[in-house]
PDB file of C-alpha atoms and ligand atoms in Angstrom:
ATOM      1  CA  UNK A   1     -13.208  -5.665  -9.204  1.00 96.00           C
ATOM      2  CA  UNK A   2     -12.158  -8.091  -6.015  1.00 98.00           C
ATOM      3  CA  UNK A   3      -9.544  -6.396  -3.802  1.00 98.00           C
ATOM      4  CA  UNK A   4      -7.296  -7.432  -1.607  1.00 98.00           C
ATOM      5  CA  UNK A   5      -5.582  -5.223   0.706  1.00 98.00           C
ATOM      6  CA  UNK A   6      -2.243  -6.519   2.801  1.00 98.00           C
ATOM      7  CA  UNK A   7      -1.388  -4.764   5.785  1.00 98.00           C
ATOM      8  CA  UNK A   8       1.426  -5.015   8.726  1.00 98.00           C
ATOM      9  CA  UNK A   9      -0.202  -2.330  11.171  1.00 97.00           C
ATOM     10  CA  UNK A  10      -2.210   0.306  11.620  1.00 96.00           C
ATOM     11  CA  UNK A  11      -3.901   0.189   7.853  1.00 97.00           C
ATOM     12  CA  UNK A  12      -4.934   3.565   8.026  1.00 98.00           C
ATOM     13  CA  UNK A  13      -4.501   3.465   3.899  1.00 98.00           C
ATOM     14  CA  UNK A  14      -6.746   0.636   3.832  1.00 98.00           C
ATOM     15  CA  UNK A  15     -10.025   2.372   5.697  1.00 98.00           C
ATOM     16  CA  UNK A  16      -9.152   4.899   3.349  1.00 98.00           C
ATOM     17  CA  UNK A  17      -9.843   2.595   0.446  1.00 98.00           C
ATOM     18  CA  UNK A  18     -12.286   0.415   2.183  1.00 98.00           C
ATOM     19  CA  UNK A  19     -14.801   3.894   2.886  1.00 98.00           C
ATOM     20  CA  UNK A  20     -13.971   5.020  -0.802  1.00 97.00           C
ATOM     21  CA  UNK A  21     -15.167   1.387  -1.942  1.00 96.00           C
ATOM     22  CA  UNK A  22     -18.582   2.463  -0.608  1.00 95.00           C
ATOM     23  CA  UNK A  23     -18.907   5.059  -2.735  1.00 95.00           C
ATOM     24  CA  UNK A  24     -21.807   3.241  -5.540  1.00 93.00           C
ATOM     25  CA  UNK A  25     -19.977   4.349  -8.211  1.00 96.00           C
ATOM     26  CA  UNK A  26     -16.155   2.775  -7.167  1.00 97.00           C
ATOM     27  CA  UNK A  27     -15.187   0.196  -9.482  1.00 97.00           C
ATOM     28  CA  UNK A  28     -13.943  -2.521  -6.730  1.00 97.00           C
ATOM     29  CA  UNK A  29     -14.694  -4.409  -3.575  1.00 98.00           C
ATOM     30  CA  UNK A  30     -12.474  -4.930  -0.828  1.00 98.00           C
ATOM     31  CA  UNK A  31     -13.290  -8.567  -0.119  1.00 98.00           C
ATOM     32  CA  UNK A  32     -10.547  -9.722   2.587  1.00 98.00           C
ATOM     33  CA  UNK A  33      -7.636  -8.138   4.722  1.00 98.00           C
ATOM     34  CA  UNK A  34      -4.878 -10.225   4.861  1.00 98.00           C
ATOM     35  CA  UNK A  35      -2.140  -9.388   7.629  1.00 98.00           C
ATOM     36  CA  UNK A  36       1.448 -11.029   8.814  1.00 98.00           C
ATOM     37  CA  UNK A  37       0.750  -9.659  12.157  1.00 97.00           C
ATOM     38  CA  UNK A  38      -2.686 -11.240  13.888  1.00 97.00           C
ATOM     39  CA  UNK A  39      -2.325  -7.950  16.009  1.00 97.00           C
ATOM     40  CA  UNK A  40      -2.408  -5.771  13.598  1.00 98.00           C
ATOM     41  CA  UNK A  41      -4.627  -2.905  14.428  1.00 98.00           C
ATOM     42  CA  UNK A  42      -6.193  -2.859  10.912  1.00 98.00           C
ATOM     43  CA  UNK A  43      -7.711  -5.981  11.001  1.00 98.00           C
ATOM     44  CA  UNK A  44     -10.035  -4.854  13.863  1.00 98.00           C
ATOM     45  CA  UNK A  45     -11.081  -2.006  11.552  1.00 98.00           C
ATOM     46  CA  UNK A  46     -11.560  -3.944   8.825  1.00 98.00           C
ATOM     47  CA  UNK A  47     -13.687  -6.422  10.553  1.00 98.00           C
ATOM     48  CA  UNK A  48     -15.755  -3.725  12.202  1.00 98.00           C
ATOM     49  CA  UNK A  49     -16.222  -2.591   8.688  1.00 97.00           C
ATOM     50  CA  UNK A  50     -17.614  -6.036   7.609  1.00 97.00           C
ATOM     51  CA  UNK A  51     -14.598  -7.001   5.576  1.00 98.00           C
ATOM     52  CA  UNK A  52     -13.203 -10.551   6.116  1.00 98.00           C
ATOM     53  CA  UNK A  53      -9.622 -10.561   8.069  1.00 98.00           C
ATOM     54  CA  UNK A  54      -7.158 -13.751   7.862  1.00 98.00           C
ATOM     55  CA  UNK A  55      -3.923 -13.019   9.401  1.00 98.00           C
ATOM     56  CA  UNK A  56      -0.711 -15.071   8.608  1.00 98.00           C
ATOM     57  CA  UNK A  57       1.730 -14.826  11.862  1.00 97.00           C
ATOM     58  CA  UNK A  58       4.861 -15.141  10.262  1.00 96.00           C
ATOM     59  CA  UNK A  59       6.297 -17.148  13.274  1.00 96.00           C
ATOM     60  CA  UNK A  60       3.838 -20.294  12.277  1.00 97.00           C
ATOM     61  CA  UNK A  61       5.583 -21.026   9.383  1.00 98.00           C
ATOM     62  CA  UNK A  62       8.721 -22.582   9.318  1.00 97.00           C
ATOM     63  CA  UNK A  63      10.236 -19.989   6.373  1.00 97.00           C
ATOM     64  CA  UNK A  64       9.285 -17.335   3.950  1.00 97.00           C
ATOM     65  CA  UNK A  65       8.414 -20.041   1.432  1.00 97.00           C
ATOM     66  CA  UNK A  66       6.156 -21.739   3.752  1.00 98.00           C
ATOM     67  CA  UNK A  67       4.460 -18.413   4.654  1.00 98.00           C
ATOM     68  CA  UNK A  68       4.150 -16.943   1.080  1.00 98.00           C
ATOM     69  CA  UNK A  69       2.176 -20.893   0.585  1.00 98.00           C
ATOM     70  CA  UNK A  70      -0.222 -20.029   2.917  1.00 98.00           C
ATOM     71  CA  UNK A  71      -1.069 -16.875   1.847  1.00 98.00           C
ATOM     72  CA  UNK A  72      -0.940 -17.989  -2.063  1.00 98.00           C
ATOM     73  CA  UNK A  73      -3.843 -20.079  -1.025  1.00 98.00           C
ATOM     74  CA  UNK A  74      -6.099 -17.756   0.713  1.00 98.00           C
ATOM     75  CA  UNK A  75      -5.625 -15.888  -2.870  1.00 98.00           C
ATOM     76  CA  UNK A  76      -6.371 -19.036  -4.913  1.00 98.00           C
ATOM     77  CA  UNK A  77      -9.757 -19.199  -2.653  1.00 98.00           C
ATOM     78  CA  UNK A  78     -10.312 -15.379  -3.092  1.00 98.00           C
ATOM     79  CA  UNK A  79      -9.280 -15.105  -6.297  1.00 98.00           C
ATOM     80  CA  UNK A  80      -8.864 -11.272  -6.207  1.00 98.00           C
ATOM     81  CA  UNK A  81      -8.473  -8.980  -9.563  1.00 97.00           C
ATOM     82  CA  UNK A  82      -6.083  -6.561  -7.618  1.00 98.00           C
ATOM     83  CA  UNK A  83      -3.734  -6.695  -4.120  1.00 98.00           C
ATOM     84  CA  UNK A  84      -3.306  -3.624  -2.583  1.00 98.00           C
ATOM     85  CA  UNK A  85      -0.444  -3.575  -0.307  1.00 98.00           C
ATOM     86  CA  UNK A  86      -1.004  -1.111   2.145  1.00 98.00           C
ATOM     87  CA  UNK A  87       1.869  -0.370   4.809  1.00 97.00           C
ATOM     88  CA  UNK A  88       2.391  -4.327   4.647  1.00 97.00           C
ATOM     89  CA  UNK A  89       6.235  -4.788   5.945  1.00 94.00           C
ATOM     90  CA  UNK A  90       7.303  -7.865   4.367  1.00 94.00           C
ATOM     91  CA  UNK A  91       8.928  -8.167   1.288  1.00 93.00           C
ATOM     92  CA  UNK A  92       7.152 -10.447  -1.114  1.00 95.00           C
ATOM     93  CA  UNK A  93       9.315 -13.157  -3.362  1.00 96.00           C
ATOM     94  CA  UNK A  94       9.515 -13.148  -7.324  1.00 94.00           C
ATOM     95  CA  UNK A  95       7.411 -16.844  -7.048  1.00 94.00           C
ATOM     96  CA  UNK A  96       4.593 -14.999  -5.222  1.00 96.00           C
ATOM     97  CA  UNK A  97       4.382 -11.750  -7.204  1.00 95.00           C
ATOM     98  CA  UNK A  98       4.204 -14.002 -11.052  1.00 93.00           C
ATOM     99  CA  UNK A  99       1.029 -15.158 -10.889  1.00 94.00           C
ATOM    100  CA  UNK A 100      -0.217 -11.424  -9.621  1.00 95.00           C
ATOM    101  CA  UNK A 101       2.024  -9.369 -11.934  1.00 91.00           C
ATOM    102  CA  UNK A 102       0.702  -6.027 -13.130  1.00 93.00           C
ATOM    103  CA  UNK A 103      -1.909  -6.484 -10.667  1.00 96.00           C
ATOM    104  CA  UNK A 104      -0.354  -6.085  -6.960  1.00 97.00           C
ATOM    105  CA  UNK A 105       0.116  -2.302  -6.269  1.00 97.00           C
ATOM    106  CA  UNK A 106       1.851  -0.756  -3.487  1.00 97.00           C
ATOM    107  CA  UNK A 107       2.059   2.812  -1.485  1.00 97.00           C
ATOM    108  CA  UNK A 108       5.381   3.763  -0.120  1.00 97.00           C
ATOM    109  CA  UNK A 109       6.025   7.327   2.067  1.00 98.00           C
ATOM    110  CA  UNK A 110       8.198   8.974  -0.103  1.00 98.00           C
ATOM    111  CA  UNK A 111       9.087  10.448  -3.730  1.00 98.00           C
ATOM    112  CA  UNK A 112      10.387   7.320  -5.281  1.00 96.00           C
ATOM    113  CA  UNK A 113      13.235   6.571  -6.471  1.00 96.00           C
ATOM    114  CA  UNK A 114      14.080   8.718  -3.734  1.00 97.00           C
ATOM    115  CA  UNK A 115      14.297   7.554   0.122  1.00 97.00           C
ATOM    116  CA  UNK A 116      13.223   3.721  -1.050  1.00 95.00           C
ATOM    117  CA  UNK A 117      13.315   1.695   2.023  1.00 94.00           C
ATOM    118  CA  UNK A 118      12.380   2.821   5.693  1.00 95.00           C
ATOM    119  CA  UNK A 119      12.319   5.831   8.313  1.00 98.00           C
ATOM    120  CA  UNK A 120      11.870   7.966   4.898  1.00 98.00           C
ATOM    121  CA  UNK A 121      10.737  10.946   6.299  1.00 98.00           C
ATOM    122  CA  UNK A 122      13.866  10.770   8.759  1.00 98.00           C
ATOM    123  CA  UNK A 123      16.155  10.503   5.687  1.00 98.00           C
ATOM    124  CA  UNK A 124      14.353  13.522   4.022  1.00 98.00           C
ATOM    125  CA  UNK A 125      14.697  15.889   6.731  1.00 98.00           C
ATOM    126  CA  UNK A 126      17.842  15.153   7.396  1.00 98.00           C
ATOM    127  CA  UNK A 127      19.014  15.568   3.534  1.00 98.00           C
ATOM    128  CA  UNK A 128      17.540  18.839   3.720  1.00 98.00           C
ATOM    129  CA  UNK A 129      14.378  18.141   1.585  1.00 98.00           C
ATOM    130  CA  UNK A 130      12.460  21.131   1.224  1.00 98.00           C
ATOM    131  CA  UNK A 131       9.739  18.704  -0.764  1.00 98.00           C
ATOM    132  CA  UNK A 132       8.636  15.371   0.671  1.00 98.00           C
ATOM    133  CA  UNK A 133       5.854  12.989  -0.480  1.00 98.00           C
ATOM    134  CA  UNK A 134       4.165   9.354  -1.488  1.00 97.00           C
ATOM    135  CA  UNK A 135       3.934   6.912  -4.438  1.00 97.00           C
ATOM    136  CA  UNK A 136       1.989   4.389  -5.421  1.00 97.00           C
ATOM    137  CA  UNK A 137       3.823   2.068  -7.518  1.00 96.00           C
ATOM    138  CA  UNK A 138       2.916  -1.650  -9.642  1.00 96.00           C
ATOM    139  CA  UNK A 139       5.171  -4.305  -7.224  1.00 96.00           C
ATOM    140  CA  UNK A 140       7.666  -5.990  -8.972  1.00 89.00           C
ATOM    141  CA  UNK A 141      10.577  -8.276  -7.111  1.00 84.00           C
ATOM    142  CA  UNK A 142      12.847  -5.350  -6.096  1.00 78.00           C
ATOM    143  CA  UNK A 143      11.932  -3.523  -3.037  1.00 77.00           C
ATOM    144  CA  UNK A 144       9.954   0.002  -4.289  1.00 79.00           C
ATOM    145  CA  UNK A 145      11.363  -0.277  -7.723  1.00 85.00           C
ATOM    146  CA  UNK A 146       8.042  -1.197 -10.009  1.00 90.00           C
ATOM    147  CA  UNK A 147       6.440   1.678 -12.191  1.00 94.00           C
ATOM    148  CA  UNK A 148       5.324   4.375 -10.743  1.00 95.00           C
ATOM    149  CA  UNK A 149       1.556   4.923 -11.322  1.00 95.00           C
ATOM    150  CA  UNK A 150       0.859   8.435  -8.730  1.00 95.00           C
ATOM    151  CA  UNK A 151       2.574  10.611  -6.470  1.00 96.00           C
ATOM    152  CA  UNK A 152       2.005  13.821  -4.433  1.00 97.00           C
ATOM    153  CA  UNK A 153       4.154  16.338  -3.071  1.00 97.00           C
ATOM    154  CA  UNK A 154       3.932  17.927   0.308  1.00 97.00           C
ATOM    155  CA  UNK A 155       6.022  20.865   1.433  1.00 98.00           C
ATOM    156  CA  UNK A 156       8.804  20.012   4.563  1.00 98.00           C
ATOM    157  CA  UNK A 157       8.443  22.652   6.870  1.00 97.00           C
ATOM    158  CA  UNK A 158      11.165  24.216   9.283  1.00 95.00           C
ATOM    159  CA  UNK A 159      10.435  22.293  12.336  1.00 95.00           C
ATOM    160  CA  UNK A 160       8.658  19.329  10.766  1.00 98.00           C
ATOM    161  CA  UNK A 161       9.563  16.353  12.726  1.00 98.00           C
ATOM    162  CA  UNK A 162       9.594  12.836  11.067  1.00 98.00           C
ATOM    163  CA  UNK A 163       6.018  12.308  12.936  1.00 98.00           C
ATOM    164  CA  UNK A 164       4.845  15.923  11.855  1.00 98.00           C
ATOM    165  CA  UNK A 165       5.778  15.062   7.810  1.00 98.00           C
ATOM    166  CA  UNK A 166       4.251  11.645   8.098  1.00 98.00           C
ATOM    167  CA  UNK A 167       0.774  13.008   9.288  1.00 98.00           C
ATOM    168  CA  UNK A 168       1.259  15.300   6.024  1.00 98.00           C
ATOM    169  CA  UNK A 169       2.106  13.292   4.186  1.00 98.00           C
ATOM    170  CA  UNK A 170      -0.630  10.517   5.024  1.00 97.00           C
ATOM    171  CA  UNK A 171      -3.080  12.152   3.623  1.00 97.00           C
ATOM    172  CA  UNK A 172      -2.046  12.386   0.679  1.00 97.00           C
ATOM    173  CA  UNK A 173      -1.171   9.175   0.635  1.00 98.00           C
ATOM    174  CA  UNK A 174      -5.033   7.828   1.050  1.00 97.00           C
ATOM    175  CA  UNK A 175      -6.028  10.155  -1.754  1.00 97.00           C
ATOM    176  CA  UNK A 176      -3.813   9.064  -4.339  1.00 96.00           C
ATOM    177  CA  UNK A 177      -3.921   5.369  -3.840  1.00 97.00           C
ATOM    178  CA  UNK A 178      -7.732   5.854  -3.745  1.00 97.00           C
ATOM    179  CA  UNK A 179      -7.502   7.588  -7.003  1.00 96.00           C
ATOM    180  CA  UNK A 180      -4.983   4.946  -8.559  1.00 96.00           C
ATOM    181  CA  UNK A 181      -7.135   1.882  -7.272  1.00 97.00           C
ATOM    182  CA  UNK A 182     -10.343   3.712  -8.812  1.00 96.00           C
ATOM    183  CA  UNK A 183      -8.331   3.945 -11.930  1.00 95.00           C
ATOM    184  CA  UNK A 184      -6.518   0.368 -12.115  1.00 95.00           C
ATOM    185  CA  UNK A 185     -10.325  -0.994 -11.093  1.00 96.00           C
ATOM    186  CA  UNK A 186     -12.417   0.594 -14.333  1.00 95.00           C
ATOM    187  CA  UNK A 187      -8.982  -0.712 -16.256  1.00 90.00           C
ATOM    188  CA  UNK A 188      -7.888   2.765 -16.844  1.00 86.00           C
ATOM    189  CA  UNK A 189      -4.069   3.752 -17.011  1.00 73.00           C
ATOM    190  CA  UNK A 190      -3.920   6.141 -13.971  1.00 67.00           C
ATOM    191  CA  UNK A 191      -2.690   9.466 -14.731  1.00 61.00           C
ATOM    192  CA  UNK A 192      -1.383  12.496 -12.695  1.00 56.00           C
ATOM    193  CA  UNK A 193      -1.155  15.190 -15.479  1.00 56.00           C
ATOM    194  CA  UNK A 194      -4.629  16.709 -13.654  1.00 48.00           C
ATOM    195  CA  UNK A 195      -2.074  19.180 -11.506  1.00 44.00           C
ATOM    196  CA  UNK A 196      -4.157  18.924  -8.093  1.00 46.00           C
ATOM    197  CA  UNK A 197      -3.642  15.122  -8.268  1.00 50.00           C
ATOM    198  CA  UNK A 198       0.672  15.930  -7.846  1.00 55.00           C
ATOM    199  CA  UNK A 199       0.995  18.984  -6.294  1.00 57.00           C
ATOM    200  CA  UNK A 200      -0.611  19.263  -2.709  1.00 53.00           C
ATOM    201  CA  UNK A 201       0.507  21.893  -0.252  1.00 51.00           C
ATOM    202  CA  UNK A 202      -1.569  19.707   2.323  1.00 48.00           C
TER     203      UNK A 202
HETATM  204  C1  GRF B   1       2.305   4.636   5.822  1.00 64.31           C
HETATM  205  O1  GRF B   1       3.196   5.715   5.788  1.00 64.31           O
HETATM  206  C2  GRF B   1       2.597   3.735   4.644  1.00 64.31           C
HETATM  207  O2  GRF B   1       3.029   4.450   3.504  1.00 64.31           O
HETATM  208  C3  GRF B   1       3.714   2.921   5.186  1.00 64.31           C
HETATM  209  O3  GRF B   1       3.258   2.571   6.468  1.00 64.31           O
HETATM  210  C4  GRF B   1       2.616   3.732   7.023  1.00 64.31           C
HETATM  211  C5  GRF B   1       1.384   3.334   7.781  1.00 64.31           C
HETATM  212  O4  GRF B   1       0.462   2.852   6.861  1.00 64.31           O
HETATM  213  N1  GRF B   1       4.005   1.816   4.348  1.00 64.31           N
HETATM  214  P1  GRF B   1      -1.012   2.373   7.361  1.00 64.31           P
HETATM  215  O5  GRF B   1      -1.522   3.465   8.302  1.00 64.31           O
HETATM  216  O6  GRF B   1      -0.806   1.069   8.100  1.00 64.31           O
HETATM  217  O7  GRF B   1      -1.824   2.271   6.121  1.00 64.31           O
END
């Protein structure tokens, strides 16, 4: 399967998915990186990984429509199976997701529906979480609201800092959305009843 993966920064989750795509037995290909930041620090990586970058500055085009049209046909050229949005910042319209539904997944830092939105580990220390975590989640036109498809848990521990749960929680969040995209890829529901796949004390 052709994958896309969108990213805003430092695509950490997308090396994580581009080095699990090398493994001969992965059902997909990342094929392009598409960005709405041209410095982006994950576009370097991807190109020094060999994977085609095209970044969209979102201050060339005159409004989110014109943007999204831009991007839509990079896709049309690319004509991925799967978009993996991977700490991409920009919300994407209903017009943009249609043609894509059921097929553009997404990885948010935290145990949806809890803490949707940003600076979630912030808002979980500071609601007294003793549990923290990620999700990776089918995008649908609300922000963070589409089906959930994996998530892992991570203790919060006295002291953690937002910085010192993100760095846990990271981790986990490269090995579940590798584990979904493997799944989604070889067309298979992904499931998290096998109990290391939810609960990681890492
Ligand atoms: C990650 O926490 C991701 O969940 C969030 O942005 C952070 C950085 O992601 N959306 P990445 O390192 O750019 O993949």
């Amino acid at each position: 399967k052709r994958v896309v993966v969108f990213i805003s920064g430092s695509g950490s989750n997308m090396v994580a998915l581009a080095e699990a795509s090398h493994a001969t037995d992965f059902p997909a290909e990342i094929v392009a990186v598409i960005s709405d930041k041209a410095d982006a620090g994950g576009l370097a990586k991807a190109a020094a990984m060999g994977i085609a970058t095209h970044a969209f500055q979102r201050r060339d085009y005159e409004n989110k429509t014109a943007h999204e049209a831009a991007i839509l046909a990079k896709l049309a050229e690319i004509a991925p199976d799967i978009i993996c949005l991977a700490g991409y910042m920009r919300l994407l319209s209903a017009e943009f997701i249609r043609p894509y539904e059921g097929r553009i997944l997404n990885i948010h830092p935290s145990l949806l529906p809890l803490f949707a939105g940003l600076h979630t580990h912030q808002r979980a220390i500071e609601a007294g979480m003793k549990v923290a975590g990620c999700t990776v989640h089918l995008v649908t036109e609300g922000m963070d609201e589409g089906p959930i498809l994996a998530q892992a848990v991570v203790p919060v521990l006295s002291g953690d800092t937002a910085d010192s749960l993100a760095a846990r929680v990271l981790r986990q969040e490269h090995r579940i959305y590798r584990d979904v995209l493997r799944a989604v890829a070889a067309g298979e529901a992904p499931t998290t009843d096998s109990s290391q796949s939810v609960l990681s004390l890492g």
